[in-house]
Amino acid sequence: MTFTPSVAADWPRVHTDLPGPRSRSILDRKDAVLQGPLRDAENVPFVLGRKYGHLLEDVDGNVFADHVSAWGAAPYGAQPPLVRDAVTRTWDRYGMEISQYLASEPVVALAERLVALAPGAITRAAPTVTGTEAVEGAVKLAREATGRPIILGFLGQYHGESTYLTASVSTDMPGNTSGIAQYVPGVVLIPYPQSFRAPFHEGPGPYDDTLCLDYLRDWVLRYQVEPSQIAGVLIEPVAGEAGILTPSQAFWDRLTSMCRQYGWKLLLDEVQTGLGRCGTVFAAERWGLEPDLLLVGKGVTGGGQAVAGVLGTDEMMAESTTHLGGTYAWEPAACAGAIAGLDLLADGTVLANTRELEAIALEHFTPLVDEIDQLGDARAIGAWACLEFVTERGSVEPAPEFQHAVNLAAMRRGVFAISEASKPLYRLQPALTMEPELFRWSCEQIAAAVREVARG
Ligand SMILES: Cc1ncc(COP(=O)(O)O)c(C=O)c1O
């Protein structure tokens, strides 16, 4: 299957105020019936009418370039024909089925395809529906394999929404853990390495992100927990929700050497980074990482139906008796959609496209950091980019109002991206297949929006 990026037939255009009248009326109904956090229409002031290609249209007929792509779960655009055909054909044949009780061929085929793609000595798979369940499964497997209780996590990472994960390792927002953190023992945390808000860095001079591991060695392992009590290290190869942060090769070399020294299992959370997002099939490839457990979600769906899972080595999974999954995990049609997505990814054109998107993002946003005082940093890897706004040049103090204004200005120009009130991060997470022309145009609109807001 060849993927050929081409200019979309249609183009973004916004012809009403946001929200438009139809959106307004549905948002009012939403406000009356949904749970608190879902009532907020501040950051997304419109209601989805339909999606096609890499565009979405609201119920008032406004069209936006889609830089959210279902938070990465629609990696090949709205309805990739190969995925749609595979899902419907397989559903026609098998209907809904509970795959952990009754096997069908698509389940086995998906497991075979994923372990063949995975780095290192990965040979096995365990089905889940969500990334959250995959992370929880990995924690269970690491404890089972080692007989040790503690998981080492990193501040700023996000791993999912279960009570256990939000209370312990999903530390991307302090409000998440309120009222529940104290009920979840068994986790120690150190800062995730990053050069913008560099932990332990006294600068000036280049930042050495292995300082976080000095802290682990000199403080955590000395005063808080013995290395022999740690079952595994749970880490995202690129921290997504914390703002597309990319540790150095030296960091990975030292961390994996500590894993070998102390018998810690490497639990690599590729729910967000995996399946092409970072320009390689798995982000692990960029640093030669060989995880014991590798977690997949989002992009693995191919944009069809919900699929996530734990991949692991024979040592971790062959003789395991830990139960994972659930009623809906890897129902056959979802597996067939995921396999069709892997066929699209296998082509190679998709990965080349993500790397082109990375180059376009850097070309537009890196000079903007020098130009605009309130743009503290801009980062990109693969089809993923992040702008971090600050109050003034040289400061790392977040500027949420500036960011919010940029988000609205970009939306008025037809660009829909990720901007949450609780995080000082404006992010682009388009489909891997977004046409470079549409992506370039979107970056230009964002740059114009930033200039507009900076001018006041
Ligand atoms: C790195 C990472 N792990 C786990 C999850 C949780 O996945 P899900 O939302 O499918 O439960 C996410 C979701 O954003 C994620 O980014």
Short mmCIF file of C-alpha atoms and ligand atoms in Angstrom, two decimals:
data_model
loop_
_atom_site.label_atom_id
_atom_site.label_comp_id
_atom_site.label_asym_id
_atom_site.label_seq_id
_atom_site.Cartn_x
_atom_site.Cartn_y
_atom_site.Cartn_z
CA MET A 1 0.00 0.00 0.00
CA THR A 2 1.50 3.32 -1.01
CA PHE A 3 0.67 6.47 0.86
CA THR A 4 1.01 9.62 -1.21
CA PRO A 5 0.70 12.90 0.66
CA SER A 6 -1.34 15.34 -1.40
CA VAL A 7 -3.01 18.67 -0.85
CA ALA A 8 -6.43 18.16 0.74
CA ALA A 9 -9.34 18.77 -1.58
CA ASP A 10 -10.85 21.08 1.01
CA TRP A 11 -9.14 23.72 3.12
CA PRO A 12 -9.70 25.20 6.62
CA ARG A 13 -12.09 28.14 6.82
CA VAL A 14 -13.85 29.68 9.82
CA HIS A 15 -16.88 31.81 9.00
CA THR A 16 -18.63 32.23 12.38
CA ASP A 17 -17.62 33.42 15.81
CA LEU A 18 -16.48 30.53 17.97
CA PRO A 19 -18.61 28.91 19.15
CA GLY A 20 -21.07 29.29 16.29
CA PRO A 21 -24.81 29.15 17.08
CA ARG A 22 -25.27 25.38 16.56
CA SER A 23 -22.16 24.60 18.60
CA ARG A 24 -23.36 26.98 21.32
CA SER A 25 -26.65 25.17 21.70
CA ILE A 26 -25.02 21.71 21.97
CA LEU A 27 -22.35 23.07 24.35
CA ASP A 28 -25.14 24.38 26.59
CA ARG A 29 -26.72 20.91 26.64
CA LYS A 30 -23.28 19.42 27.36
CA ASP A 31 -22.79 21.85 30.20
CA ALA A 32 -26.05 20.66 31.79
CA VAL A 33 -25.38 16.92 31.62
CA LEU A 34 -21.69 15.99 31.61
CA GLN A 35 -19.27 15.66 34.50
CA GLY A 36 -17.32 18.75 35.61
CA PRO A 37 -14.11 18.62 33.56
CA LEU A 38 -16.04 17.82 30.37
CA ARG A 39 -18.24 20.90 30.70
CA ASP A 40 -15.45 23.32 29.86
CA ALA A 41 -15.69 24.78 26.34
CA GLU A 42 -13.00 27.43 26.91
CA ASN A 43 -10.25 25.62 25.05
CA VAL A 44 -12.40 23.92 22.42
CA PRO A 45 -15.23 26.32 21.56
CA PHE A 46 -16.98 24.24 18.93
CA VAL A 47 -18.72 20.89 18.48
CA LEU A 48 -17.59 18.29 15.97
CA GLY A 49 -19.89 17.80 12.99
CA ARG A 50 -17.76 15.42 10.92
CA LYS A 51 -14.17 14.56 10.02
CA TYR A 52 -12.56 13.78 6.70
CA GLY A 53 -8.92 13.44 5.68
CA HIS A 54 -6.95 15.67 8.04
CA LEU A 55 -9.74 18.19 8.49
CA LEU A 56 -12.61 18.45 10.91
CA GLU A 57 -15.80 20.39 10.44
CA ASP A 58 -17.91 21.76 13.25
CA VAL A 59 -21.71 21.74 13.31
CA ASP A 60 -21.72 25.34 12.00
CA GLY A 61 -19.68 24.41 8.92
CA ASN A 62 -16.33 25.83 10.13
CA VAL A 63 -13.42 23.69 8.91
CA PHE A 64 -10.17 23.22 10.87
CA ALA A 65 -6.87 21.49 10.20
CA ASP A 66 -6.85 18.66 12.75
CA HIS A 67 -3.69 18.80 14.87
CA VAL A 68 -5.14 16.64 17.61
CA SER A 69 -5.89 13.46 15.63
CA ALA A 70 -7.90 12.02 18.53
CA TRP A 71 -4.84 12.65 20.74
CA GLY A 72 -2.80 10.46 18.40
CA ALA A 73 -5.35 7.65 18.12
CA ALA A 74 -6.22 8.53 14.49
CA PRO A 75 -2.72 8.33 12.97
CA TYR A 76 -3.74 7.96 9.32
CA GLY A 77 -6.44 10.62 9.04
CA ALA A 78 -10.15 10.41 9.70
CA GLN A 79 -11.28 7.23 7.94
CA PRO A 80 -8.33 5.45 6.29
CA PRO A 81 -10.08 3.18 3.75
CA LEU A 82 -7.86 0.16 4.49
CA VAL A 83 -8.68 0.35 8.21
CA ARG A 84 -12.39 0.97 7.64
CA ASP A 85 -12.66 -2.02 5.28
CA ALA A 86 -10.74 -4.31 7.64
CA VAL A 87 -12.86 -3.32 10.64
CA THR A 88 -16.24 -3.68 8.91
CA ARG A 89 -15.32 -6.91 7.07
CA THR A 90 -14.07 -8.50 10.28
CA TRP A 91 -17.04 -7.30 12.31
CA ASP A 92 -19.38 -8.74 9.64
CA ARG A 93 -17.62 -12.07 10.08
CA TYR A 94 -17.07 -12.34 13.84
CA GLY A 95 -19.29 -9.68 15.46
CA MET A 96 -18.31 -8.72 19.00
CA GLU A 97 -16.26 -11.45 20.70
CA ILE A 98 -14.42 -11.87 24.00
CA SER A 99 -10.96 -12.71 22.70
CA GLN A 100 -9.42 -13.62 26.02
CA TYR A 101 -11.84 -16.55 26.24
CA LEU A 102 -12.47 -17.48 22.61
CA ALA A 103 -9.55 -17.10 20.20
CA SER A 104 -9.86 -15.91 16.61
CA GLU A 105 -7.20 -15.53 13.96
CA PRO A 106 -7.02 -11.68 13.90
CA VAL A 107 -5.98 -11.67 17.57
CA VAL A 108 -3.07 -14.02 16.93
CA ALA A 109 -2.11 -12.17 13.75
CA LEU A 110 -1.98 -8.81 15.55
CA ALA A 111 0.22 -10.26 18.31
CA GLU A 112 2.57 -11.74 15.69
CA ARG A 113 2.79 -8.47 13.80
CA LEU A 114 3.47 -6.37 16.89
CA VAL A 115 6.19 -8.59 18.35
CA ALA A 116 7.87 -8.72 14.93
CA LEU A 117 8.01 -4.91 14.88
CA ALA A 118 9.08 -4.42 18.50
CA PRO A 119 12.73 -3.75 19.44
CA GLY A 120 15.01 -6.07 21.39
CA ALA A 121 13.89 -9.47 22.63
CA ILE A 122 10.13 -8.87 22.67
CA THR A 123 8.28 -12.09 21.82
CA ARG A 124 4.86 -11.88 23.47
CA ALA A 125 1.77 -9.71 23.75
CA ALA A 126 -1.08 -9.24 26.21
CA PRO A 127 -4.27 -7.49 25.03
CA THR A 128 -5.86 -4.49 26.73
CA VAL A 129 -8.38 -1.89 25.57
CA THR A 130 -6.71 1.26 26.90
CA GLY A 131 -3.21 2.54 27.48
CA THR A 132 -4.11 2.93 31.14
CA GLU A 133 -4.74 -0.81 31.44
CA ALA A 134 -1.53 -1.56 29.54
CA VAL A 135 0.51 0.46 32.06
CA GLU A 136 -1.24 -1.17 35.01
CA GLY A 137 -0.61 -4.57 33.42
CA ALA A 138 3.08 -3.78 33.05
CA VAL A 139 3.34 -2.81 36.71
CA LYS A 140 1.71 -6.10 37.69
CA LEU A 141 4.00 -8.09 35.39
CA ALA A 142 7.14 -6.36 36.68
CA ARG A 143 6.18 -7.11 40.27
CA GLU A 144 5.33 -10.71 39.37
CA ALA A 145 8.61 -11.28 37.51
CA THR A 146 10.86 -9.79 40.19
CA GLY A 147 8.95 -10.32 43.41
CA ARG A 148 9.82 -6.68 44.23
CA PRO A 149 7.29 -4.01 45.21
CA ILE A 150 8.56 -0.61 44.05
CA ILE A 151 8.16 1.12 40.68
CA LEU A 152 10.51 3.99 39.81
CA GLY A 153 8.65 6.72 37.90
CA PHE A 154 9.43 10.24 36.68
CA LEU A 155 7.80 13.52 37.69
CA GLY A 156 5.91 15.12 34.84
CA GLN A 157 5.01 11.92 33.03
CA TYR A 158 1.49 10.79 32.24
CA HIS A 159 0.49 7.13 32.23
CA GLY A 160 -3.29 7.05 32.46
CA GLU A 161 -6.39 7.72 34.46
CA SER A 162 -6.98 4.78 36.83
CA THR A 163 -7.01 5.58 40.52
CA TYR A 164 -3.69 3.81 40.93
CA LEU A 165 -1.95 5.59 38.07
CA THR A 166 -3.29 9.09 38.72
CA ALA A 167 -2.40 8.77 42.37
CA SER A 168 1.11 7.51 41.73
CA VAL A 169 2.82 7.97 38.38
CA SER A 170 0.57 10.23 36.28
CA THR A 171 2.17 13.34 37.67
CA ASP A 172 1.62 15.76 34.83
CA MET A 173 -0.74 17.87 36.98
CA PRO A 174 -0.59 18.19 40.76
CA GLY A 175 -4.39 18.42 41.03
CA ASN A 176 -4.67 14.85 39.70
CA THR A 177 -3.26 13.28 42.83
CA SER A 178 -5.28 15.30 45.37
CA GLY A 179 -7.10 13.11 47.83
CA ILE A 180 -5.82 9.82 46.40
CA ALA A 181 -2.01 9.87 46.36
CA GLN A 182 -1.78 8.93 50.03
CA TYR A 183 -3.59 5.65 49.38
CA VAL A 184 -1.06 4.37 46.84
CA PRO A 185 2.30 3.16 48.14
CA GLY A 186 4.95 1.38 46.07
CA VAL A 187 6.25 4.21 43.89
CA VAL A 188 9.29 6.48 44.00
CA LEU A 189 9.65 9.45 41.65
CA ILE A 190 12.52 11.50 40.30
CA PRO A 191 12.36 14.43 37.83
CA TYR A 192 12.04 13.66 34.13
CA PRO A 193 15.11 15.10 32.40
CA GLN A 194 14.59 18.26 30.39
CA SER A 195 16.71 21.21 29.39
CA PHE A 196 14.07 23.98 29.48
CA ARG A 197 13.26 23.73 33.21
CA ALA A 198 16.47 21.87 33.87
CA PRO A 199 16.41 19.92 37.16
CA PHE A 200 19.56 20.31 39.31
CA HIS A 201 21.20 22.52 36.68
CA GLU A 202 23.13 25.48 37.99
CA GLY A 203 24.07 26.71 34.48
CA PRO A 204 25.14 28.55 32.44
CA GLY A 205 26.64 26.02 30.08
CA PRO A 206 25.10 22.98 28.46
CA TYR A 207 22.68 20.97 30.54
CA ASP A 208 23.69 17.44 31.50
CA ASP A 209 20.44 15.52 31.92
CA THR A 210 22.14 12.63 33.71
CA LEU A 211 22.09 14.92 36.78
CA CYS A 212 18.64 13.40 37.43
CA LEU A 213 20.36 10.03 37.78
CA ASP A 214 22.94 11.48 40.18
CA TYR A 215 19.96 12.51 42.29
CA LEU A 216 18.58 8.97 42.03
CA ARG A 217 21.89 7.45 43.10
CA ASP A 218 22.91 9.97 45.78
CA TRP A 219 19.54 10.67 47.36
CA VAL A 220 16.77 8.23 46.47
CA LEU A 221 18.83 5.03 46.59
CA ARG A 222 20.78 6.28 49.57
CA TYR A 223 17.95 7.54 51.77
CA GLN A 224 14.60 6.31 50.42
CA VAL A 225 14.68 2.85 48.87
CA GLU A 226 17.16 0.01 48.41
CA PRO A 227 17.86 -0.84 44.76
CA SER A 228 16.88 -4.45 45.49
CA GLN A 229 13.31 -3.30 46.24
CA ILE A 230 12.76 -1.74 42.82
CA ALA A 231 10.94 -3.97 40.33
CA GLY A 232 11.05 -1.73 37.32
CA VAL A 233 11.54 1.70 35.79
CA LEU A 234 8.41 3.10 34.15
CA ILE A 235 9.30 5.76 31.61
CA GLU A 236 8.10 7.40 28.41
CA PRO A 237 10.94 7.57 25.83
CA VAL A 238 9.70 11.06 24.98
CA ALA A 239 7.52 12.68 27.64
CA GLY A 240 4.36 13.63 25.75
CA GLU A 241 1.96 15.28 28.17
CA ALA A 242 4.91 17.03 29.82
CA GLY A 243 5.66 18.78 26.51
CA ILE A 244 7.58 16.60 24.02
CA LEU A 245 10.72 16.27 26.15
CA THR A 246 13.51 14.15 24.73
CA PRO A 247 16.23 12.77 27.04
CA SER A 248 19.80 12.40 25.77
CA GLN A 249 21.59 9.22 24.70
CA ALA A 250 23.83 9.61 27.78
CA PHE A 251 20.75 9.55 30.01
CA TRP A 252 19.47 6.35 28.41
CA ASP A 253 22.88 4.68 28.54
CA ARG A 254 23.21 5.39 32.23
CA LEU A 255 19.64 4.46 33.10
CA THR A 256 19.81 1.14 31.25
CA SER A 257 23.16 0.39 32.82
CA MET A 258 21.58 0.92 36.27
CA CYS A 259 18.75 -1.42 35.19
CA ARG A 260 21.30 -4.12 34.38
CA GLN A 261 23.30 -3.49 37.57
CA TYR A 262 20.30 -3.71 39.91
CA GLY A 263 18.01 -6.11 38.02
CA TRP A 264 15.38 -3.43 37.33
CA LYS A 265 13.00 -4.14 34.44
CA LEU A 266 12.61 -1.44 31.80
CA LEU A 267 8.91 -0.64 31.31
CA LEU A 268 8.81 1.63 28.29
CA ASP A 269 5.52 3.47 27.88
CA GLU A 270 5.14 3.95 24.12
CA VAL A 271 1.38 4.47 24.27
CA GLN A 272 1.88 7.91 22.80
CA THR A 273 5.32 7.67 21.13
CA GLY A 274 4.89 4.28 19.47
CA LEU A 275 3.81 3.34 15.95
CA GLY A 276 5.41 6.20 14.08
CA ARG A 277 4.73 9.32 16.16
CA CYS A 278 8.45 10.09 16.64
CA GLY A 279 9.54 9.29 13.09
CA THR A 280 10.50 5.67 13.82
CA VAL A 281 8.17 2.72 14.41
CA PHE A 282 9.03 2.83 18.12
CA ALA A 283 10.82 5.74 19.78
CA ALA A 284 13.00 3.10 21.50
CA GLU A 285 14.84 2.68 18.20
CA ARG A 286 16.21 6.21 18.38
CA TRP A 287 18.33 5.38 21.44
CA GLY A 288 18.78 1.62 20.95
CA LEU A 289 16.55 0.78 23.93
CA GLU A 290 15.62 -2.83 24.58
CA PRO A 291 12.68 -2.80 26.99
CA ASP A 292 11.53 -5.77 29.04
CA LEU A 293 7.96 -4.52 28.64
CA LEU A 294 6.74 -2.17 25.93
CA LEU A 295 3.32 -0.55 26.17
CA VAL A 296 1.30 0.34 23.11
CA GLY A 297 -1.99 2.19 22.60
CA LYS A 298 -3.39 5.12 20.61
CA GLY A 299 -1.61 4.86 17.21
CA VAL A 300 -1.78 1.07 17.28
CA THR A 301 -5.54 1.32 16.63
CA GLY A 302 -4.86 2.55 13.10
CA GLY A 303 -7.72 4.94 13.83
CA GLY A 304 -10.24 2.09 13.88
CA GLN A 305 -11.39 0.70 17.22
CA ALA A 306 -9.84 0.72 20.68
CA VAL A 307 -6.70 -1.42 20.98
CA ALA A 308 -3.80 -1.22 23.44
CA GLY A 309 -1.51 -3.79 24.96
CA VAL A 310 1.62 -4.94 26.72
CA LEU A 311 4.44 -6.43 24.67
CA GLY A 312 7.19 -8.24 26.52
CA THR A 313 10.06 -10.67 26.56
CA ASP A 314 9.64 -14.39 27.15
CA GLU A 315 11.21 -13.94 30.56
CA MET A 316 8.52 -11.44 31.57
CA MET A 317 5.49 -13.02 29.98
CA ALA A 318 5.81 -16.65 28.85
CA GLU A 319 5.17 -18.26 32.25
CA SER A 320 3.27 -15.33 33.79
CA THR A 321 0.00 -16.10 35.54
CA THR A 322 -1.08 -12.46 35.87
CA HIS A 323 -4.46 -11.70 34.27
CA LEU A 324 -4.68 -8.73 31.91
CA GLY A 325 -7.31 -7.58 29.47
CA GLY A 326 -11.06 -7.69 29.87
CA THR A 327 -14.26 -8.17 27.93
CA TYR A 328 -13.45 -5.86 25.03
CA ALA A 329 -9.69 -6.39 24.80
CA TRP A 330 -8.67 -7.12 21.21
CA GLU A 331 -12.10 -7.94 19.87
CA PRO A 332 -11.50 -9.26 16.34
CA ALA A 333 -12.62 -6.21 14.34
CA ALA A 334 -10.37 -3.93 16.41
CA CYS A 335 -7.44 -6.28 15.75
CA ALA A 336 -8.13 -6.27 12.02
CA GLY A 337 -8.18 -2.44 12.01
CA ALA A 338 -4.89 -2.38 13.89
CA ILE A 339 -3.29 -4.80 11.42
CA ALA A 340 -4.45 -2.61 8.52
CA GLY A 341 -2.82 0.35 10.29
CA LEU A 342 0.43 -1.61 10.56
CA ASP A 343 0.23 -2.27 6.81
CA LEU A 344 0.03 1.48 6.24
CA LEU A 345 2.99 2.10 8.53
CA ALA A 346 5.07 -0.66 6.91
CA ASP A 347 5.11 1.28 3.66
CA GLY A 348 7.85 3.65 4.90
CA THR A 349 6.29 6.69 3.20
CA VAL A 350 4.39 7.44 6.40
CA LEU A 351 7.55 7.59 8.51
CA ALA A 352 9.27 9.75 5.91
CA ASN A 353 6.26 12.08 6.07
CA THR A 354 6.50 12.41 9.88
CA ARG A 355 10.14 13.37 9.58
CA GLU A 356 9.22 15.99 7.00
CA LEU A 357 6.60 17.39 9.41
CA GLU A 358 9.29 17.58 12.13
CA ALA A 359 11.55 19.59 9.81
CA ILE A 360 8.72 21.97 8.89
CA ALA A 361 7.81 22.53 12.56
CA LEU A 362 11.41 23.33 13.50
CA GLU A 363 11.86 25.58 10.45
CA HIS A 364 8.87 27.69 11.57
CA PHE A 365 9.07 27.64 15.34
CA THR A 366 12.80 27.73 16.16
CA PRO A 367 13.30 31.26 14.74
CA LEU A 368 10.05 32.33 16.43
CA VAL A 369 11.67 31.67 19.84
CA ASP A 370 14.27 34.35 19.03
CA GLU A 371 11.65 36.72 17.70
CA ILE A 372 8.93 36.53 20.38
CA ASP A 373 9.78 37.27 24.02
CA GLN A 374 6.90 35.18 25.35
CA LEU A 375 7.84 32.05 23.42
CA GLY A 376 10.24 30.34 25.81
CA ASP A 377 10.91 27.18 23.87
CA ALA A 378 9.81 25.19 20.81
CA ARG A 379 10.39 21.47 20.39
CA ALA A 380 9.51 18.89 17.76
CA ILE A 381 10.10 15.24 17.10
CA GLY A 382 8.38 13.39 14.27
CA ALA A 383 4.76 14.48 13.89
CA TRP A 384 4.74 16.13 17.28
CA ALA A 385 5.52 19.72 18.26
CA CYS A 386 5.23 21.87 21.35
CA LEU A 387 5.41 25.60 22.06
CA GLU A 388 6.00 26.71 25.63
CA PHE A 389 4.92 30.27 26.49
CA VAL A 390 6.46 32.33 29.33
CA THR A 391 5.82 35.72 30.89
CA GLU A 392 9.02 37.35 29.54
CA ARG A 393 12.29 36.55 27.81
CA GLY A 394 14.63 34.53 29.99
CA SER A 395 11.87 33.47 32.40
CA VAL A 396 10.39 29.98 32.71
CA GLU A 397 7.24 31.31 34.39
CA PRO A 398 4.25 29.93 32.41
CA ALA A 399 2.01 32.40 30.56
CA PRO A 400 -1.38 30.62 30.43
CA GLU A 401 -3.31 33.69 29.24
CA PHE A 402 -0.91 34.28 26.38
CA GLN A 403 -1.16 30.61 25.41
CA HIS A 404 -4.95 30.66 25.59
CA ALA A 405 -5.07 33.74 23.35
CA VAL A 406 -2.75 32.03 20.84
CA ASN A 407 -4.95 28.95 20.86
CA LEU A 408 -8.08 31.00 20.10
CA ALA A 409 -6.32 33.11 17.47
CA ALA A 410 -4.99 29.96 15.73
CA MET A 411 -8.46 28.41 15.87
CA ARG A 412 -10.00 31.50 14.29
CA ARG A 413 -7.48 30.98 11.49
CA GLY A 414 -8.55 27.34 11.13
CA VAL A 415 -5.96 25.44 13.20
CA PHE A 416 -7.16 23.08 15.91
CA ALA A 417 -4.42 21.90 18.30
CA ILE A 418 -3.98 20.92 21.97
CA SER A 419 -4.06 23.64 24.62
CA GLU A 420 -5.22 22.78 28.13
CA ALA A 421 -5.87 25.36 30.81
CA SER A 422 -3.84 23.37 33.32
CA LYS A 423 -0.60 23.13 31.29
CA PRO A 424 1.75 25.75 29.87
CA LEU A 425 2.01 23.82 26.60
CA TYR A 426 0.58 24.34 23.12
CA ARG A 427 0.94 21.14 21.17
CA LEU A 428 0.51 19.84 17.64
CA GLN A 429 -0.21 16.14 17.26
CA PRO A 430 -1.48 15.72 13.70
CA ALA A 431 -2.02 12.45 11.88
CA LEU A 432 1.29 11.01 10.69
CA THR A 433 -0.06 11.34 7.18
CA MET A 434 -0.97 15.03 7.26
CA GLU A 435 -0.07 16.64 3.96
CA PRO A 436 3.15 18.69 4.37
CA GLU A 437 1.38 21.56 2.58
CA LEU A 438 -1.42 21.61 5.15
CA PHE A 439 1.06 21.27 8.01
CA ARG A 440 3.23 24.10 6.67
CA TRP A 441 0.19 26.33 6.23
CA SER A 442 -0.87 25.48 9.83
CA CYS A 443 2.57 26.41 11.20
CA GLU A 444 2.34 29.73 9.35
CA GLN A 445 -1.08 30.38 10.89
CA ILE A 446 0.21 29.55 14.38
CA ALA A 447 3.23 31.83 13.91
CA ALA A 448 0.87 34.61 12.75
CA ALA A 449 -1.36 33.96 15.78
CA VAL A 450 1.64 34.20 18.13
CA ARG A 451 2.72 37.50 16.54
CA GLU A 452 -0.83 38.83 16.75
CA VAL A 453 -1.07 38.06 20.47
CA ALA A 454 2.45 39.40 21.17
CA ARG A 455 1.46 42.70 19.54
CA GLY A 456 -1.44 42.78 22.01
C1 LIG B 1 2.24 7.91 27.72
C2 LIG B 1 0.82 7.52 27.98
N1 LIG B 1 0.56 6.40 28.66
C3 LIG B 1 -0.70 6.00 28.91
C4 LIG B 1 -1.77 6.74 28.49
C5 LIG B 1 -3.17 6.30 28.79
O1 LIG B 1 -3.78 5.80 27.65
P1 LIG B 1 -5.38 5.75 27.56
O2 LIG B 1 -5.89 7.14 27.47
O3 LIG B 1 -5.65 4.94 26.31
O4 LIG B 1 -5.85 5.04 28.78
C6 LIG B 1 -1.55 7.92 27.76
C7 LIG B 1 -2.68 8.74 27.29
O5 LIG B 1 -2.55 9.86 26.87
C8 LIG B 1 -0.22 8.33 27.51
O6 LIG B 1 0.06 9.46 26.86
#
